[in-house]
JSON list of C-alpha atoms in Angstrom, two decimals:
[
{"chain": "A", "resi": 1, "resn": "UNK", "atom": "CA", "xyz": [17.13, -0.01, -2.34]},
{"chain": "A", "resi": 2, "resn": "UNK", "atom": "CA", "xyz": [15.99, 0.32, 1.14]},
{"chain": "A", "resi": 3, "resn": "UNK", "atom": "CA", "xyz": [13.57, -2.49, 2.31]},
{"chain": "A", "resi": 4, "resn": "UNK", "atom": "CA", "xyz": [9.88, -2.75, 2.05]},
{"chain": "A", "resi": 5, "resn": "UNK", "atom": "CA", "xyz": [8.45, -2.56, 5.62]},
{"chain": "A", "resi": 6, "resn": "UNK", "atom": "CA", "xyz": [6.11, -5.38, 5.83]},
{"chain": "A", "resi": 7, "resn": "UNK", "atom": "CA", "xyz": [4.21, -5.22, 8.52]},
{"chain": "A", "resi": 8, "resn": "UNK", "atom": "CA", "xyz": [3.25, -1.65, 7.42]},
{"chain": "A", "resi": 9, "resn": "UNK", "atom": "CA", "xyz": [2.26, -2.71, 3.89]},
{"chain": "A", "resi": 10, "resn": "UNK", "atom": "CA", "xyz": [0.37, -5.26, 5.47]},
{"chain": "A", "resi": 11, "resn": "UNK", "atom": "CA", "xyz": [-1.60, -2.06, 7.76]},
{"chain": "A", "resi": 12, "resn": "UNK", "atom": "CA", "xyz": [-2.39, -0.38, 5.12]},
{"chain": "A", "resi": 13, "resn": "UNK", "atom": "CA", "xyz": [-3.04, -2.74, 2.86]},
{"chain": "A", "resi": 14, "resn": "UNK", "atom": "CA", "xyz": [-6.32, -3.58, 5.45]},
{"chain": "A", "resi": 15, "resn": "UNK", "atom": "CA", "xyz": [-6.90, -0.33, 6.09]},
{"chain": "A", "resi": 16, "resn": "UNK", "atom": "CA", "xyz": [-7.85, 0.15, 2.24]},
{"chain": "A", "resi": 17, "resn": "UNK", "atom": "CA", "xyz": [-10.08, -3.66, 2.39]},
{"chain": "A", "resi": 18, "resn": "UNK", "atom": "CA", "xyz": [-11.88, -1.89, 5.63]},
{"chain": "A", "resi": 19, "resn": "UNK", "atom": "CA", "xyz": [-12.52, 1.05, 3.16]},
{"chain": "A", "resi": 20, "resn": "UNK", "atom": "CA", "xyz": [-13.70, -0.68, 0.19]},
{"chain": "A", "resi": 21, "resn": "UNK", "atom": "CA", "xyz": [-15.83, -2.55, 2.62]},
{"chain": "A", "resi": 22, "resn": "UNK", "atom": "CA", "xyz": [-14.64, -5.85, 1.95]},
{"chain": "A", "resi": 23, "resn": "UNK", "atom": "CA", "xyz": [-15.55, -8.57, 4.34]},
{"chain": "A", "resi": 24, "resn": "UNK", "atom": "CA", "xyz": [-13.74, -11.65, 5.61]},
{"chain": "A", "resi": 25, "resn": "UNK", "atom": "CA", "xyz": [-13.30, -13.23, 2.04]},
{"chain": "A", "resi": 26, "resn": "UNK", "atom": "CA", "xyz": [-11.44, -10.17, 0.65]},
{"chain": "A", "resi": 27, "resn": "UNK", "atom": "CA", "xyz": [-9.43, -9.80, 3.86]},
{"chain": "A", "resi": 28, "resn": "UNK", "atom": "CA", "xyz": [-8.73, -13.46, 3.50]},
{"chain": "A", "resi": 29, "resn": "UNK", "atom": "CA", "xyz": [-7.29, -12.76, -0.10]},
{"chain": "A", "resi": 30, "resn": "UNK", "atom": "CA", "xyz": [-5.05, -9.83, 0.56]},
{"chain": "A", "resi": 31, "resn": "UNK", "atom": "CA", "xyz": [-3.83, -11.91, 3.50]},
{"chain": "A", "resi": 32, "resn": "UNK", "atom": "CA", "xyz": [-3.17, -14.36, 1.22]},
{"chain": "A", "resi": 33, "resn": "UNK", "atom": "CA", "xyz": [-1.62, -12.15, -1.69]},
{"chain": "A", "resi": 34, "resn": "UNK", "atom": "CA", "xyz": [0.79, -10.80, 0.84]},
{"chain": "A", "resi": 35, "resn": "UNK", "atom": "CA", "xyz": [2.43, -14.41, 2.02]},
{"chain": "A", "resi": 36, "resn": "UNK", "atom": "CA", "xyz": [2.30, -15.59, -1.78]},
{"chain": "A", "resi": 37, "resn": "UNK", "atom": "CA", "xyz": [5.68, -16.34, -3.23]},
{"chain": "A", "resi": 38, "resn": "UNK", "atom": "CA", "xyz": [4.56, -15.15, -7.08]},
{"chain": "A", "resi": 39, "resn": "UNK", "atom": "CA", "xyz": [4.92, -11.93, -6.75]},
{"chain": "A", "resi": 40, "resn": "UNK", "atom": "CA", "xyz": [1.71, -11.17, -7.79]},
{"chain": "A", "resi": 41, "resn": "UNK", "atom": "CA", "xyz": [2.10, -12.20, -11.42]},
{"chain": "A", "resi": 42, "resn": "UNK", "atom": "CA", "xyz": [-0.46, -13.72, -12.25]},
{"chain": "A", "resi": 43, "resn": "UNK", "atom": "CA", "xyz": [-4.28, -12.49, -13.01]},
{"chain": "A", "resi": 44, "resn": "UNK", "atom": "CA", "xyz": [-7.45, -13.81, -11.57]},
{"chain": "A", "resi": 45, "resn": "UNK", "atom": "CA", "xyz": [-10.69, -13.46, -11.24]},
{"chain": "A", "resi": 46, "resn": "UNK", "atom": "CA", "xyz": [-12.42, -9.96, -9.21]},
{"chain": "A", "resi": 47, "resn": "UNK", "atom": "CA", "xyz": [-11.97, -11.01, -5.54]},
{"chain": "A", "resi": 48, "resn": "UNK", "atom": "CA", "xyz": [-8.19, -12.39, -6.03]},
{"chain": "A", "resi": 49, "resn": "UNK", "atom": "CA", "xyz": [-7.60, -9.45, -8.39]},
{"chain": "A", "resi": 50, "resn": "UNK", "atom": "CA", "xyz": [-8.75, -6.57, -6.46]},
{"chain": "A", "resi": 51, "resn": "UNK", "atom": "CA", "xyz": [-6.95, -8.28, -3.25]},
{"chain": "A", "resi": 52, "resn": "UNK", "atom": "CA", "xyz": [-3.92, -8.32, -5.12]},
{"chain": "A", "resi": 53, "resn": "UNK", "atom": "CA", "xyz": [-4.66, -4.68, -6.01]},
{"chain": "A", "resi": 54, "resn": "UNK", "atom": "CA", "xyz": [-4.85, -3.53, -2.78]},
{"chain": "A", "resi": 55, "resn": "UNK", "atom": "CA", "xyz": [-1.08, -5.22, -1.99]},
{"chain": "A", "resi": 56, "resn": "UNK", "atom": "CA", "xyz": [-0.10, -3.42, -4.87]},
{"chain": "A", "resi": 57, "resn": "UNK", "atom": "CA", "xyz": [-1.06, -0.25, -3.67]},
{"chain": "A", "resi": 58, "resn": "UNK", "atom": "CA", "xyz": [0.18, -0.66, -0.50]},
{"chain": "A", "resi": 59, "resn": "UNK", "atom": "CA", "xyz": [3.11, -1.96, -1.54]},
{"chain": "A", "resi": 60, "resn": "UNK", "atom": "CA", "xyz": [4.06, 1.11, -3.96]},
{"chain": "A", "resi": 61, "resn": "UNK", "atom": "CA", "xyz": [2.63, 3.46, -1.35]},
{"chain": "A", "resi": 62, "resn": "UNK", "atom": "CA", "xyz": [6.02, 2.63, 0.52]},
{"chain": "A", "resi": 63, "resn": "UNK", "atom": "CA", "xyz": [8.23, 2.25, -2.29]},
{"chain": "A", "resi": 64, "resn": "UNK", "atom": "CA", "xyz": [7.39, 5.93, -2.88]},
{"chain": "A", "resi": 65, "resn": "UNK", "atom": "CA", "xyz": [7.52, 7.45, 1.07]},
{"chain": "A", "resi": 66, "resn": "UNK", "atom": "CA", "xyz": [10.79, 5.94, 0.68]},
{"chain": "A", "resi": 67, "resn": "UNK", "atom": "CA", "xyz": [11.86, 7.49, -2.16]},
{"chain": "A", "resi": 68, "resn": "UNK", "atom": "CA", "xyz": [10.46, 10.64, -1.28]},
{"chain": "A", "resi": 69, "resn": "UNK", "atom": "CA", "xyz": [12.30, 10.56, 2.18]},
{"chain": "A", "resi": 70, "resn": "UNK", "atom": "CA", "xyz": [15.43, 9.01, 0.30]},
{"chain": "A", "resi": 71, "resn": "UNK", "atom": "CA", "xyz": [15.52, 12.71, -1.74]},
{"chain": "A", "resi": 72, "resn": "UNK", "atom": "CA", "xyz": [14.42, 14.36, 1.38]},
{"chain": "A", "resi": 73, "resn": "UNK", "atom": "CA", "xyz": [11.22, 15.75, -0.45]},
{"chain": "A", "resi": 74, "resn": "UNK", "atom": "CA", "xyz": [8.27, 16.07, 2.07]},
{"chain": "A", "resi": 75, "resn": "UNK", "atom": "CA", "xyz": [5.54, 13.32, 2.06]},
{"chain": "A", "resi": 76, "resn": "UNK", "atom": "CA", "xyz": [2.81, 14.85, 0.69]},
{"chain": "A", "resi": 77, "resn": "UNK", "atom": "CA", "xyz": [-0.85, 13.42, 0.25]},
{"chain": "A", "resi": 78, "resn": "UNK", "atom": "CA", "xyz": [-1.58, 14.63, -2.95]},
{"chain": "A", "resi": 79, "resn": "UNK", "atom": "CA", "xyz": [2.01, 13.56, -4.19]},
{"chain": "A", "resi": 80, "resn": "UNK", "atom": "CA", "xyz": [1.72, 9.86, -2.62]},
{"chain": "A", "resi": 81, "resn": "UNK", "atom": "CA", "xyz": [-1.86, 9.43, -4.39]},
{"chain": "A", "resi": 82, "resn": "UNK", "atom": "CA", "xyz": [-0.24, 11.34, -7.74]},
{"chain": "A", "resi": 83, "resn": "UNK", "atom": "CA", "xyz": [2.68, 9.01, -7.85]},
{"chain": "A", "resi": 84, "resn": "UNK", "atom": "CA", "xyz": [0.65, 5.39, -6.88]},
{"chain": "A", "resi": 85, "resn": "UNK", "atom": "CA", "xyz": [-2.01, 6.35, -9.54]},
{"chain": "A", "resi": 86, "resn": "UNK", "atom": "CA", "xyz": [0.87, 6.36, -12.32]},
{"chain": "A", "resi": 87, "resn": "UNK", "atom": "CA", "xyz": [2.50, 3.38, -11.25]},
{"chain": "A", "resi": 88, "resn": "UNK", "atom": "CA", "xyz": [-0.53, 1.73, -11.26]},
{"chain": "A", "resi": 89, "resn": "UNK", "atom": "CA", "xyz": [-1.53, -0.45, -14.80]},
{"chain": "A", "resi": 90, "resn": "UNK", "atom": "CA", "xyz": [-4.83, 0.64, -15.37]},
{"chain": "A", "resi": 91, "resn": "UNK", "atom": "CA", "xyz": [-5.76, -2.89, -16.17]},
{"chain": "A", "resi": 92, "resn": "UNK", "atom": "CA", "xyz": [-9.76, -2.10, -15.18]},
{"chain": "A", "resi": 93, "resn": "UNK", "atom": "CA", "xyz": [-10.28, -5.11, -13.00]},
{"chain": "A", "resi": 94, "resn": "UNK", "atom": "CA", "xyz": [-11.66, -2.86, -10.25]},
{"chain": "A", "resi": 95, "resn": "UNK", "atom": "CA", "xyz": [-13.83, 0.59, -11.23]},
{"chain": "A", "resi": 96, "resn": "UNK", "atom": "CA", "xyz": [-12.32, 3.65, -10.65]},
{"chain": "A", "resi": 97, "resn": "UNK", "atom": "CA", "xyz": [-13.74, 4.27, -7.63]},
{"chain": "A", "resi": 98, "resn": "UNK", "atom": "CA", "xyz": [-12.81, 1.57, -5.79]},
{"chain": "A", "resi": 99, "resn": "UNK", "atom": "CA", "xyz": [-9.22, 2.14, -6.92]},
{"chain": "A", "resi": 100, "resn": "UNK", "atom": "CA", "xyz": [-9.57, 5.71, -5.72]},
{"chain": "A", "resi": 101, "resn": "UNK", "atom": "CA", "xyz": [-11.24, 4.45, -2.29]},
{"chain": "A", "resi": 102, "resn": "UNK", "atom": "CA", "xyz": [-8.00, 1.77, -2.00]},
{"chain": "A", "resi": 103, "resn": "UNK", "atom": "CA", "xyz": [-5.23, 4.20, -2.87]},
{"chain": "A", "resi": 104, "resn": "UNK", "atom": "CA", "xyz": [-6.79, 6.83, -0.46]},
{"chain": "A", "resi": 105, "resn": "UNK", "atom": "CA", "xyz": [-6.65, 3.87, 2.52]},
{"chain": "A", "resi": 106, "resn": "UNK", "atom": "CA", "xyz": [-3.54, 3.65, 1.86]},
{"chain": "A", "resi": 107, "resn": "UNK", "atom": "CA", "xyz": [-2.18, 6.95, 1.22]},
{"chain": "A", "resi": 108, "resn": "UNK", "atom": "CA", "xyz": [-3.84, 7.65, 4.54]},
{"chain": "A", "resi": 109, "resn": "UNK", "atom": "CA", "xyz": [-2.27, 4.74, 7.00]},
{"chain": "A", "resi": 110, "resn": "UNK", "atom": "CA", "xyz": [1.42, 5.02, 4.85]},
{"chain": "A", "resi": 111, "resn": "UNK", "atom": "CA", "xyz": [1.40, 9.23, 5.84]},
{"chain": "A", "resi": 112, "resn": "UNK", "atom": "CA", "xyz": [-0.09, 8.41, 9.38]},
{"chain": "A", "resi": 113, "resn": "UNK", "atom": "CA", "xyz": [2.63, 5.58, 10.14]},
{"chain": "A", "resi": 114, "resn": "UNK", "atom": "CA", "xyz": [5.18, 7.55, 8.66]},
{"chain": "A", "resi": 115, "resn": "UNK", "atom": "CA", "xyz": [5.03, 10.37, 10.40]},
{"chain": "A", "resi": 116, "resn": "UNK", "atom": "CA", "xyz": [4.46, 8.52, 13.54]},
{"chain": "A", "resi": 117, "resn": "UNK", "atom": "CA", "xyz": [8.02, 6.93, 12.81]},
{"chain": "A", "resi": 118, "resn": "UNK", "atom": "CA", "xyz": [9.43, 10.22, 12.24]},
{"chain": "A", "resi": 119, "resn": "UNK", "atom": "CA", "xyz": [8.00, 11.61, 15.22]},
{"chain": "A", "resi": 120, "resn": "UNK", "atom": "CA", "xyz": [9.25, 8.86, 17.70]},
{"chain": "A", "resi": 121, "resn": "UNK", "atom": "CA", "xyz": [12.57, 9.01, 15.93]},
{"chain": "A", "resi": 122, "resn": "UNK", "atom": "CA", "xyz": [12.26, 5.68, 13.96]},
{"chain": "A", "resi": 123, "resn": "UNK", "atom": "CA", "xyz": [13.83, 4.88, 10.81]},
{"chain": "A", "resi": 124, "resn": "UNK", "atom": "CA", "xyz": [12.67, 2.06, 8.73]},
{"chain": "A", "resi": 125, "resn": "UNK", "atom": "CA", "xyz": [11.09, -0.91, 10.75]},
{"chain": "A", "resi": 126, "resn": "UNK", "atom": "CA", "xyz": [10.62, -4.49, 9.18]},
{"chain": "A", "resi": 127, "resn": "UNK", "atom": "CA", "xyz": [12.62, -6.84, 7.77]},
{"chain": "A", "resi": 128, "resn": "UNK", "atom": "CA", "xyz": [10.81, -6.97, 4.36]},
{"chain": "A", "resi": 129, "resn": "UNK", "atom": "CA", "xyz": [9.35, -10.15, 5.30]},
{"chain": "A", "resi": 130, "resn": "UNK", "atom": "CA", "xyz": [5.98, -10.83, 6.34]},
{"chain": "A", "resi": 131, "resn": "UNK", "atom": "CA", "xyz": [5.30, -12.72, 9.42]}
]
């Protein structure tokens, strides 16, 4: 499996806080969620939760580019959203509207960065490791 580029989950996963219109304590906990070592695991209350929602998308936002690039499919918006919204749990810790507003953030920055790398001539950046 290729490798998760970090710094870009990291992008988009504040692009989608800037959406939501989180402030400097959400920002704070996504930061945090994305140097954690538990994998996200764990539950917690609404601030820690929908920070490590936000990872989550922005974490399987990549996992599927790549896979769509991997099958040399084109990267689609409406596919990317499609395919994060199923791989998401449902759990309800956020309302469906701020999942929608997250997943859009990030469906955004993953297809703008993307095709930015294709453009230039890039192939994967990052080592899968945050900094």
């Amino acid at each position: 499996m290729a490798e998760i580029p970090a710094e870009a989950v990291q992008r988009a996963a504040l692009a989608a806080v800037e959406r939501v219109g989180g402030g400097d304590g959400l920002r704070t906990d996504v930061l945090a969620r994305l140097h954690s070592t538990d994998g996200g695991t764990h539950s917690y209350l609404d601030p820690v939760a929908l920070a490590s929602l936000i990872v989550t998308v922005a974490t399987s936002g990549w996992v599927v580019t790549q896979d769509l690039r991997k099958r040399g499919a084109e990267l689609r918006r409406e596919v990317l959203t499609r395919r994060i919204r199923i791989e998401l749990d449902g759990n309800g810790t956020v309302s469906a509207a701020e999942r929608d507003a997250i997943i859009e953030a990030v469906v955004e920055q993953v297809v703008r960065e993307s095709t930015s790398q294709e453009e230039d001539g890039q192939g994967q950046r990052g080592t899968g490791q945050l900094p």
